[in-house]
Coordinates of C-alpha atoms and ligand atoms in Angstrom, one line a residue:
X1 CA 0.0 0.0 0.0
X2 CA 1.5 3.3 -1.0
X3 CA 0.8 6.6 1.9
X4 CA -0.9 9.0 -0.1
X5 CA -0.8 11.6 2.1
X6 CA 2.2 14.0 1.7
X7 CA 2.7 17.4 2.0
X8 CA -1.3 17.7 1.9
X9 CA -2.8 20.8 3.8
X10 CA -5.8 20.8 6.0
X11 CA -7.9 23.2 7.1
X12 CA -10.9 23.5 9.6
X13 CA -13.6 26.5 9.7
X14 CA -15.5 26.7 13.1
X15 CA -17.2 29.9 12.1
X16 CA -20.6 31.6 10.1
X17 CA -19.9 30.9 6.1
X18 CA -17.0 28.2 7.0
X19 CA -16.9 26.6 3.6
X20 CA -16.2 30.2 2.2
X21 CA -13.2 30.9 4.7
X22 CA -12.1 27.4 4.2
X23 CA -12.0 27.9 0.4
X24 CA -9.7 30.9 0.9
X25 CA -7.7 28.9 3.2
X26 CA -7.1 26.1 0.8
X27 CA -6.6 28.6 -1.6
X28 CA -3.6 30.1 0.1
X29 CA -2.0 26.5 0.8
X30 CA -2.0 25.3 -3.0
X31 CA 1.6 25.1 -2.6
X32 CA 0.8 22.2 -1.0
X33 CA -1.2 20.3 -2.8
X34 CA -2.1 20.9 -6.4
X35 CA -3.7 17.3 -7.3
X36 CA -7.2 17.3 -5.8
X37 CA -9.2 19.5 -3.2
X38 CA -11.9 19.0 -1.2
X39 CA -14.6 20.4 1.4
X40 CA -16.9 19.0 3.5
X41 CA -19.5 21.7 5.8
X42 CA -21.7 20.7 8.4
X43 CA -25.4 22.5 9.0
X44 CA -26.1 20.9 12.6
X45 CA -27.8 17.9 11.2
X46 CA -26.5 16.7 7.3
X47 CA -22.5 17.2 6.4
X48 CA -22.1 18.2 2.9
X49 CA -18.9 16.9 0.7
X50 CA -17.5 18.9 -2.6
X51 CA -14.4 17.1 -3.7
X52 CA -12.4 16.8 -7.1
X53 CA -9.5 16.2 -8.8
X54 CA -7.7 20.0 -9.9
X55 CA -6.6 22.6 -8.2
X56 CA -8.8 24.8 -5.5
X57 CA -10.0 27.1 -8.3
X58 CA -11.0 23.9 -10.7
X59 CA -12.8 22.1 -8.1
X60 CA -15.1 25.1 -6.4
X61 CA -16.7 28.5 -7.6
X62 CA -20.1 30.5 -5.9
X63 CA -22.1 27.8 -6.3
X64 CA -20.8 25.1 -5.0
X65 CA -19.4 27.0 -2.3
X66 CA -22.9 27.9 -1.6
X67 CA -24.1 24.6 -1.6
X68 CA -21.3 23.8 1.7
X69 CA -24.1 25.4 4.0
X70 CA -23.4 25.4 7.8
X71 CA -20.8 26.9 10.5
X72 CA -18.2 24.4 10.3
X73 CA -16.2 23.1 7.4
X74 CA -13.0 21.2 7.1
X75 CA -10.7 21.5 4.0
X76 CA -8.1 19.3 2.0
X77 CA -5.7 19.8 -0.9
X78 CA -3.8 16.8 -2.4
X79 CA -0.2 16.4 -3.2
X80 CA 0.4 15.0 -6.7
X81 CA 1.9 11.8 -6.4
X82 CA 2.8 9.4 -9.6
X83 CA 0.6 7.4 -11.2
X84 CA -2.3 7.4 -8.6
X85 CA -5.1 9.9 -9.9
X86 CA -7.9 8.2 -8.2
X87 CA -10.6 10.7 -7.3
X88 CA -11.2 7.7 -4.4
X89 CA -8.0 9.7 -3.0
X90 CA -9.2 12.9 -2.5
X91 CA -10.5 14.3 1.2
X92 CA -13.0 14.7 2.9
X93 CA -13.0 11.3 3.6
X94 CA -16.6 10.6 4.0
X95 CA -18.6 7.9 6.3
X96 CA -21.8 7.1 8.1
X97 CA -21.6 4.6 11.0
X98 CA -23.7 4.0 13.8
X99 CA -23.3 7.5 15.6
X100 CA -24.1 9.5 12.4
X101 CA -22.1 10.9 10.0
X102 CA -18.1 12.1 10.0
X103 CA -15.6 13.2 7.6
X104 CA -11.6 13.8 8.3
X105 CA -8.9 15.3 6.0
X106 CA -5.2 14.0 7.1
X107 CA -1.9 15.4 7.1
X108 CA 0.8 12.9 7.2
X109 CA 1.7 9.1 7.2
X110 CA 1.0 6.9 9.5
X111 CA 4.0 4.5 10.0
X112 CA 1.9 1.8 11.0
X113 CA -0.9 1.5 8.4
X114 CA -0.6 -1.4 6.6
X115 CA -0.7 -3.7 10.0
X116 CA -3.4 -1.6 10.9
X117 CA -5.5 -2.2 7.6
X118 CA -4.4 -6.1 7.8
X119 CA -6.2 -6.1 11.2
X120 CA -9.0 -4.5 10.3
X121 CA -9.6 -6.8 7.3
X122 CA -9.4 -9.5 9.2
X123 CA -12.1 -8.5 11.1
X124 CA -14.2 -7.8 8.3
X125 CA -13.3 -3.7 7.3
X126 CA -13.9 -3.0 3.6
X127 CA -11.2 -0.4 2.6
X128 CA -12.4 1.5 -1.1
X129 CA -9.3 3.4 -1.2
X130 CA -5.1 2.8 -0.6
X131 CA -5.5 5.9 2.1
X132 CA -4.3 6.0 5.5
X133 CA -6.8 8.1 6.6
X134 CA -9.4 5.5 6.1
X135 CA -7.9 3.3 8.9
X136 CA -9.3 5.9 11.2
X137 CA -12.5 5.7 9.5
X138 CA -12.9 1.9 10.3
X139 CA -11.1 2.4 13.7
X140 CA -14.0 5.1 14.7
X141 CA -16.6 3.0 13.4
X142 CA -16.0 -0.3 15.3
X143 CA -15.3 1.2 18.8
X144 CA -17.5 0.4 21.4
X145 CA -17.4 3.7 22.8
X146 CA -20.4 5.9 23.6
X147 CA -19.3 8.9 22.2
X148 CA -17.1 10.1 19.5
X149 CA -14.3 11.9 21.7
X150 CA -13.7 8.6 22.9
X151 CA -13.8 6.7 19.9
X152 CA -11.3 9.1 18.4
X153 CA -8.9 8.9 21.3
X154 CA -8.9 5.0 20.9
X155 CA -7.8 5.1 17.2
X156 CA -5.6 7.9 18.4
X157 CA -3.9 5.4 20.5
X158 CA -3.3 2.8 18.1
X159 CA -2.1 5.1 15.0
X160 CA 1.6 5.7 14.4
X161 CA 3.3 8.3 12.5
X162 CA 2.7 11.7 11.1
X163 CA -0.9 13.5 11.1
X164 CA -2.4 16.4 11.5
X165 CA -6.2 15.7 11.2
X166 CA -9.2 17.3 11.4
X167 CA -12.6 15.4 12.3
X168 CA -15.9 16.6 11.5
X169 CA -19.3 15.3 12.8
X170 CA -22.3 16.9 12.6
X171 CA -22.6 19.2 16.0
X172 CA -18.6 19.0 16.4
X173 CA -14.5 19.4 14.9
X174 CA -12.0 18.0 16.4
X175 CA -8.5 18.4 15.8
X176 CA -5.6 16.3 16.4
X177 CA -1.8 16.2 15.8
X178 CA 0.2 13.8 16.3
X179 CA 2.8 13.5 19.4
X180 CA 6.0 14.1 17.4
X181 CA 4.2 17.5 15.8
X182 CA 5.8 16.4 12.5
X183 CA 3.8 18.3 10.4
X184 CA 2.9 21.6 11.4
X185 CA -1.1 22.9 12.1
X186 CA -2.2 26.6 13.9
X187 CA -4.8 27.9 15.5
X188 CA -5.9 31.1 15.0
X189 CA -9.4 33.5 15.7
X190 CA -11.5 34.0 12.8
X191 CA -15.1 36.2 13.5
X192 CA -16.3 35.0 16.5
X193 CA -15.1 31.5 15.6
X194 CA -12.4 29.6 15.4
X195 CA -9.7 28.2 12.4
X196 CA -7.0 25.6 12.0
X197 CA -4.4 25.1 9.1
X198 CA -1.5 23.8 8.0
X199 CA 0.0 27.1 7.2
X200 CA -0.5 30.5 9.3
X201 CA -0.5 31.5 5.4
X202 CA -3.5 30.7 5.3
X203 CA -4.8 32.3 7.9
X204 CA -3.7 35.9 6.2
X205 CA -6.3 35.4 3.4
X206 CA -9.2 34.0 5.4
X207 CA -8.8 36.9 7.6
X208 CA -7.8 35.2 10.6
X209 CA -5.2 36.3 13.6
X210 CA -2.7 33.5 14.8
X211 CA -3.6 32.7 18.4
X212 CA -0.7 29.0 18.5
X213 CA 0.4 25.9 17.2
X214 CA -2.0 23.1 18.1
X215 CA 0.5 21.3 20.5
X216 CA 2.1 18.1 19.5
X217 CA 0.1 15.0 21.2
X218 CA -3.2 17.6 21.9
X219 CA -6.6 17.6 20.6
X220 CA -8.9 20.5 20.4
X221 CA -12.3 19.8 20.2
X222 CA -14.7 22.8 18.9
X223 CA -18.8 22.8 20.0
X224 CA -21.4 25.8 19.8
X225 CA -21.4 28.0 22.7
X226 CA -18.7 26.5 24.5
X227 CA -14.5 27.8 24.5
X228 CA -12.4 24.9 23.0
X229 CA -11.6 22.2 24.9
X230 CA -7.9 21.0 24.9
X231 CA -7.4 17.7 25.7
X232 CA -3.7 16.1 25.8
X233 CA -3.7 12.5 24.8
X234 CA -0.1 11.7 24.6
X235 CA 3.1 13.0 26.1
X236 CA 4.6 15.3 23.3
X237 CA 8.4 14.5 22.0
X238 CA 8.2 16.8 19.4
X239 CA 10.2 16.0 16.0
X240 CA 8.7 18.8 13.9
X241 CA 9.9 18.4 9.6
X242 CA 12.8 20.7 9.4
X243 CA 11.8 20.5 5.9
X244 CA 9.2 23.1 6.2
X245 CA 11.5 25.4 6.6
X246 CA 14.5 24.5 3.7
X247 CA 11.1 24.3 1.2
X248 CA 7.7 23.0 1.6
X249 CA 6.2 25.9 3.5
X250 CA 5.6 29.5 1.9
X251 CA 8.1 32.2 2.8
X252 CA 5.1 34.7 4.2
X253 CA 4.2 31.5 7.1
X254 CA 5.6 31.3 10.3
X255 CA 6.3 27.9 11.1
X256 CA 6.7 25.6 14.7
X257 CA 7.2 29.6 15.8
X258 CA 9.6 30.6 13.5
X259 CA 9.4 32.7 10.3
X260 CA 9.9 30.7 7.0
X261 CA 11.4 33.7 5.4
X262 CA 13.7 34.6 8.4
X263 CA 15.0 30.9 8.6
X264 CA 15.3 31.0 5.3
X265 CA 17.7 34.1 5.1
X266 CA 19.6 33.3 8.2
X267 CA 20.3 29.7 5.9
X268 CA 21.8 31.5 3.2
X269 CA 23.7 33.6 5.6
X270 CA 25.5 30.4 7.6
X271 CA 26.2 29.1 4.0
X272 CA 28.1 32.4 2.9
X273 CA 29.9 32.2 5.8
X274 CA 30.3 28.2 5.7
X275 CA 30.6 28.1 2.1
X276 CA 32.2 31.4 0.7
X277 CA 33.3 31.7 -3.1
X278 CA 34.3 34.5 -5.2
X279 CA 31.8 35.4 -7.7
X280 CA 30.2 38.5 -9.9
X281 CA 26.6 37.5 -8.8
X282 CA 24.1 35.3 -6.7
X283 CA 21.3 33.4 -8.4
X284 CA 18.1 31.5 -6.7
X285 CA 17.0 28.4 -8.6
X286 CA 13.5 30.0 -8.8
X287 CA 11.4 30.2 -6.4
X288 CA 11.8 28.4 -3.6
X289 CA 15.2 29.4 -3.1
X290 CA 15.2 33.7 -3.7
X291 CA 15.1 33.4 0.7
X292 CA 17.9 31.6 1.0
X293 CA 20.1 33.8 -1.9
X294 CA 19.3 36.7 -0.6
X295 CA 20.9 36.1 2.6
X296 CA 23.8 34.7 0.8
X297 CA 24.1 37.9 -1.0
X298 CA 23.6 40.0 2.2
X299 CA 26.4 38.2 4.0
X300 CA 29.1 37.8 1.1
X301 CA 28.3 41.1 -0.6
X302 CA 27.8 39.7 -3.7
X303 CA 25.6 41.1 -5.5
X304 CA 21.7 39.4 -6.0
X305 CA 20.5 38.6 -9.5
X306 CA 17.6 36.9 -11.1
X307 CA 19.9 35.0 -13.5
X308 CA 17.1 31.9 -14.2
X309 CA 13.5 32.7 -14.6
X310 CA 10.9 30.2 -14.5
X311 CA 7.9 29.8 -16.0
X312 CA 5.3 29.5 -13.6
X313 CA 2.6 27.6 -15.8
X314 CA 4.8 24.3 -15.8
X315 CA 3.6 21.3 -12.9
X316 CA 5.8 20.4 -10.5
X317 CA 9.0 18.6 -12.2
X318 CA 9.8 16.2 -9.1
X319 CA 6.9 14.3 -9.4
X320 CA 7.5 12.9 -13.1
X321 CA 7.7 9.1 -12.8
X322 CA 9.6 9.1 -16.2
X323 CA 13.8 10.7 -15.7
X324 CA 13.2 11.9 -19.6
X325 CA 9.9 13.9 -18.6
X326 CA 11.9 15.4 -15.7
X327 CA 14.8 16.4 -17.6
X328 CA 12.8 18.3 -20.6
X329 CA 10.1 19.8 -17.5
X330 CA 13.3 21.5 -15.7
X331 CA 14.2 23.0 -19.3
X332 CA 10.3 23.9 -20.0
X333 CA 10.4 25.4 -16.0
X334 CA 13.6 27.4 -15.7
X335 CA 15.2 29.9 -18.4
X336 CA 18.8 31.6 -18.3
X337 CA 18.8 35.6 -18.6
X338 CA 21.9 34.9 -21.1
X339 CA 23.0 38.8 -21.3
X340 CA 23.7 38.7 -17.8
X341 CA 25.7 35.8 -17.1
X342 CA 27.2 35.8 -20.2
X343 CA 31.0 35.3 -18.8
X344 CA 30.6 35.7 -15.5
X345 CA 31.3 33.4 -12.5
X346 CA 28.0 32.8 -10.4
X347 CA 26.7 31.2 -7.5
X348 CA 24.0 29.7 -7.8
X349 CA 21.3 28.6 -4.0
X350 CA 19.3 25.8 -4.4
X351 CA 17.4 25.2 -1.3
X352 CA 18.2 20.8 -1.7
X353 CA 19.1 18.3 -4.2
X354 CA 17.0 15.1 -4.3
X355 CA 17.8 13.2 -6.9
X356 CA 19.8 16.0 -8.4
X357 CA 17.9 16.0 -11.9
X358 CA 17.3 19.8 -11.5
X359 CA 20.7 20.9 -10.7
X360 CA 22.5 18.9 -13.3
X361 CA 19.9 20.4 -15.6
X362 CA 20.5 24.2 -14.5
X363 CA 24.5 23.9 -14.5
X364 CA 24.3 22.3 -17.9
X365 CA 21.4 25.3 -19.5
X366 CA 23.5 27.9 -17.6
X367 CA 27.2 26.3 -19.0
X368 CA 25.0 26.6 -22.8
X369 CA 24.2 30.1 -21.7
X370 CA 28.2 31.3 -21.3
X371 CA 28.8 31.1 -17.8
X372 CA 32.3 31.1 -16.9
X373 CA 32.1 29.5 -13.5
X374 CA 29.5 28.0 -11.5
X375 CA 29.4 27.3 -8.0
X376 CA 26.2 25.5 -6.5
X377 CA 25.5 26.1 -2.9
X378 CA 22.8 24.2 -1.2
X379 CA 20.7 25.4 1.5
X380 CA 20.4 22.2 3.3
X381 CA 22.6 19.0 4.2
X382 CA 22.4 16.0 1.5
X383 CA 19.0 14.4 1.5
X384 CA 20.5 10.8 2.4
X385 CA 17.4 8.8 3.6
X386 CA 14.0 8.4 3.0
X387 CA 10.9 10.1 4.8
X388 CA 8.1 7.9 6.3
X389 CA 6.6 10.9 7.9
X390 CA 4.4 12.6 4.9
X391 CA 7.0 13.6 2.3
X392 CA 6.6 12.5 -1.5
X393 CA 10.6 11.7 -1.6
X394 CA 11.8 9.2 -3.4
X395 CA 13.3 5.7 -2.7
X396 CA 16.4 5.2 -0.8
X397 CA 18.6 4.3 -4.2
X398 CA 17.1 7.5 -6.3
X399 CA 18.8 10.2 -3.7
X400 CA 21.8 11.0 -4.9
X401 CA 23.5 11.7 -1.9
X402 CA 22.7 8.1 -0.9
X403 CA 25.1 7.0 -3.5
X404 CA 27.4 10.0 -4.3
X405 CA 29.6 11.6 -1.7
X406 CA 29.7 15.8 -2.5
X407 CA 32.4 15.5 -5.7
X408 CA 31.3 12.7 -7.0
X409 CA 27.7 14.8 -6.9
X410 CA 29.8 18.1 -8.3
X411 CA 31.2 16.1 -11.2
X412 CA 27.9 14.2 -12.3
X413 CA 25.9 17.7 -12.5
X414 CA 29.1 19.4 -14.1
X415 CA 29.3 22.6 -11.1
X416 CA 33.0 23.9 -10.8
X417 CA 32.2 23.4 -7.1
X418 CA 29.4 22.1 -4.8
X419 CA 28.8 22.7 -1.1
X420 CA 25.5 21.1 1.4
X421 CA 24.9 23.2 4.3
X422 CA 26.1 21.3 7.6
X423 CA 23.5 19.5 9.6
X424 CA 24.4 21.5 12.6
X425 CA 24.6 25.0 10.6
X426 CA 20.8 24.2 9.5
X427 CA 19.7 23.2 13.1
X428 CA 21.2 26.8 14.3
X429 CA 19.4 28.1 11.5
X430 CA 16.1 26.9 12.3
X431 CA 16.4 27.6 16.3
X432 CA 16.2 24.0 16.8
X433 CA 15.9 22.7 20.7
X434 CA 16.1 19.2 19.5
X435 CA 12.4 19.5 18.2
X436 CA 13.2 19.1 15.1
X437 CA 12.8 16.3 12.7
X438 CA 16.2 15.4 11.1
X439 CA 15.9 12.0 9.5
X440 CA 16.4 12.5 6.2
X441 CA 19.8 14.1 6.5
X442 CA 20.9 11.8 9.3
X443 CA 18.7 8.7 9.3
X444 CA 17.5 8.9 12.9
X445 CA 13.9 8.1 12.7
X446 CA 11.4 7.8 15.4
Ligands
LIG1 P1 15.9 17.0 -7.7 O1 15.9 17.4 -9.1 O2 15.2 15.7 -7.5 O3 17.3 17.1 -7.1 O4 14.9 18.0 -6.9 C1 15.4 19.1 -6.2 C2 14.5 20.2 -6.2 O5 13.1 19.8 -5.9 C3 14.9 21.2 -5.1 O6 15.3 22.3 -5.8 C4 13.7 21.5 -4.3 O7 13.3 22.9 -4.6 C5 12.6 20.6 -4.8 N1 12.2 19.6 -3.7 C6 12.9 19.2 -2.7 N2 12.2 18.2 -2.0 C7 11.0 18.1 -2.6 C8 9.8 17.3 -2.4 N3 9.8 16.4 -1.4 N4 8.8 17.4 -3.3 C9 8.9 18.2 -4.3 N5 10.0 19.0 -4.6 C10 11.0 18.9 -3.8
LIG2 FE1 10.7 16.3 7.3 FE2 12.9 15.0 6.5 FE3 11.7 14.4 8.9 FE4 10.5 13.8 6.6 S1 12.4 12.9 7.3 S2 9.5 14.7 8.4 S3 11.1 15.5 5.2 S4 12.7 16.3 8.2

């Protein structure tokens, strides 16, 4: 069974027009998920579920918004991942059991899924899609428990892994993060209600104020007429995705406490300092590196150019299951300014190298373009292991830096020189107090 839950974002509504604000927040997070979106709003007494393949703007317009009546709504965008495209795979993940109706949108992986689901099929579950999500589903509908709280602290206690999930029944939303925090989820004051989301970006456009983090190992339950109720159902050890901050989160979020764009600066600062080189100019690999370079800049004094441009109507290049697709998509996605760096000797920021198909791609299209020197600088250590916490990366063998030390890396992608961020330069970084999850630089998993 394959986790098809990475890098999603959720988002709960506890508010008057929740779909509405929930559609804005979904909106915001697209950087998180561009495959499929989803709502599903409750009116007190039927919950109502709009879901589709697309992006947030495909899938929902005025009328189907207005059709997700009620005061609470919870909100999902998928990650692409290859060769799945099953609509069965989009959330809300919808169910009616014996205590009425629910639907949940997940965050994560759980590491302990497939013994789960075997267990439950032995005793007779039907499962209609390969999600993890659903395991809660048939956990929740078999309890014994009288009320739902209950029910969802038992599956709570039997899950393993990364979520973030948000629970909707008719009169009630709950919210729950895992006990290692590994992905992130806020709270924040919207009207008179309350929202949740991945991303405090998302709370800019709804028109919500940042009240905290939902605590790793706490749920928060949300009824009419009452404050929330916090509940803390495990002892938090928290191992939040350090990840967030080298790429997956938007610069303008602030992240486990920090800012993304701050981090992000302070990264390409360390690496000036850790990794200097003399050079006319310093380039971002477009966008999710401009942070990161302009700290490098800032700190070396060399001057910040936007030497590659990309082309902002091309998908996502990483998730290509074909290495011929990926290699055209990076030409299709990033173009050279060739009058500027015609002759000259550049750095060039990427914020990681995965399997390191874009940056042998940009070194060989800026090389074509008349550079004289090129000196990649990474924002992040080597990407060595695999993540089994809610991160689309590839197998174990496809990283390149679980194969290639640094310059046997620097001579496959053709760089003059090449240089990771240490693993303790990123924790300073990233203000880490041992919170942080690590495990794909250093293979310490949880
Ligand atoms: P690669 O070509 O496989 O080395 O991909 C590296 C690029 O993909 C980096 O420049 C990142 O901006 C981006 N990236 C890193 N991790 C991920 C991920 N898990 N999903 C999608 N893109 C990623
Ligand atoms: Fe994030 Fe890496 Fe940990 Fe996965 S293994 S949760 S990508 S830090």
């Amino acid at each position: 069974m394959r986790s098809l839950n990475e890098k999603c974002a959720v988002v709960g509504v506890f508010d008057e027009n929740a779909a509405k604000k929930a559609y804005l927040a979904l909106f915001a997070m697209q950087h998180r998920g561009q495959e499929a979106s989803g709502i599903s709003s409750s009116d007190g007494k039927n919950i109502h579920t709009i879901k589709d393949r697309g992006l947030v703007n495909d899938v929902f317009n005025d009328e189907k918004i207005a059709k997700l009546t009620g005061k609470m709504a919870i909100g999902h965008n998928r990650y692409s991942t290859a060769g799945d495209d099953s609509i069965l795979d989009a959330q809300p993940v919808f169910a009616r059991y014996d205590l009425g109706e629910m639907a949940i949108v997940h965050n994560g992986n759980l590491t302990n899924a497939q013994e789960v689901r075997k267990e439950l099929i032995k005793n007779g579950s039907i499962f209609q899609s390969s999600m993890d999500t659903e395991n809660l589903i048939h956990l929740i509908a078999k309890s014994n428990a009288g009320n739902l709280k209950d029910r969802i602290l038992e599956a709570l206690a039997i899950v393993k892994g990364a979520y973030s999930f948000i629970f909707l029944s008719r009169t009630k939303m709950f919210v729950a993060r895992d006990p290692h925090g590994f992905r992130p989820l806020s709270l924040g004051k919207i009207g008179d209600g309350y929202i949740v989301a991945s991303e405090t970006c998302a709370f800019d456009l709804a028109g919500a104020k940042f009240i905290r983090d939902v605590e790793p190992g706490e749920m928060l339950i949300f009824e009419k007429n009452k404050e929330p109720e916090s509940v803390r159902f495990a002892e938090p050890i928290p191992k939040q995705c350090i990840f967030e901050h080298i790429y997956f989160a938007r610069p303008d979020s602030v992240v486990f406490g920090e800012s993304v764009y701050n981090v992000r600066k302070e990264l390409g600062r360390i690496l000036a300092r850790e990794m200097p080189v003399e050079a006319d100019m310093v380039v971002p690999v477009p966008d999710s590196s401009v942070s990161h370079a302009l700290g490098y800049s800032e700190e070396s004094k060399i001057p910040f150019e936007f030497g590659i441009i990309r082309n902002h109507y091309v998908g996502r290049t990483f998730i290509e299951p074909m290495q011929e697709i990926r290699d055209l998509k990076v030409k299709m996605k990033l173009s050279p300014i060739k009058s500027l760096i015609q002759g000259k000797k550049l750095v060039i920021i990427d914020d990681s190298i995965v399997r390191g198909t874009t940056s042998k791609k940009i070194v060989s299209l800026l090389r074509d373009a008349g550079a004289k020197e090129i000196h990649m600088r990474i924002a992040s250590p080597a990407v060595k292991y695999p993540c089994f916490y809610g991160i689309d990366t590839p197998e174990k063998n496809e990283l390149i830096s679980n194969r290639m030390d640094a310059e046997e890396i620097r001579k496959y992608i053709g760089a003059d020189s090449l240089s990771f961020l240490s693993v303790d330069a990123l924790c300073k970084g990233a203000k880490d107090k041992n919170n942080h999850c690590l495990a794909c630089f250093n293979g310490s998993y949880f």
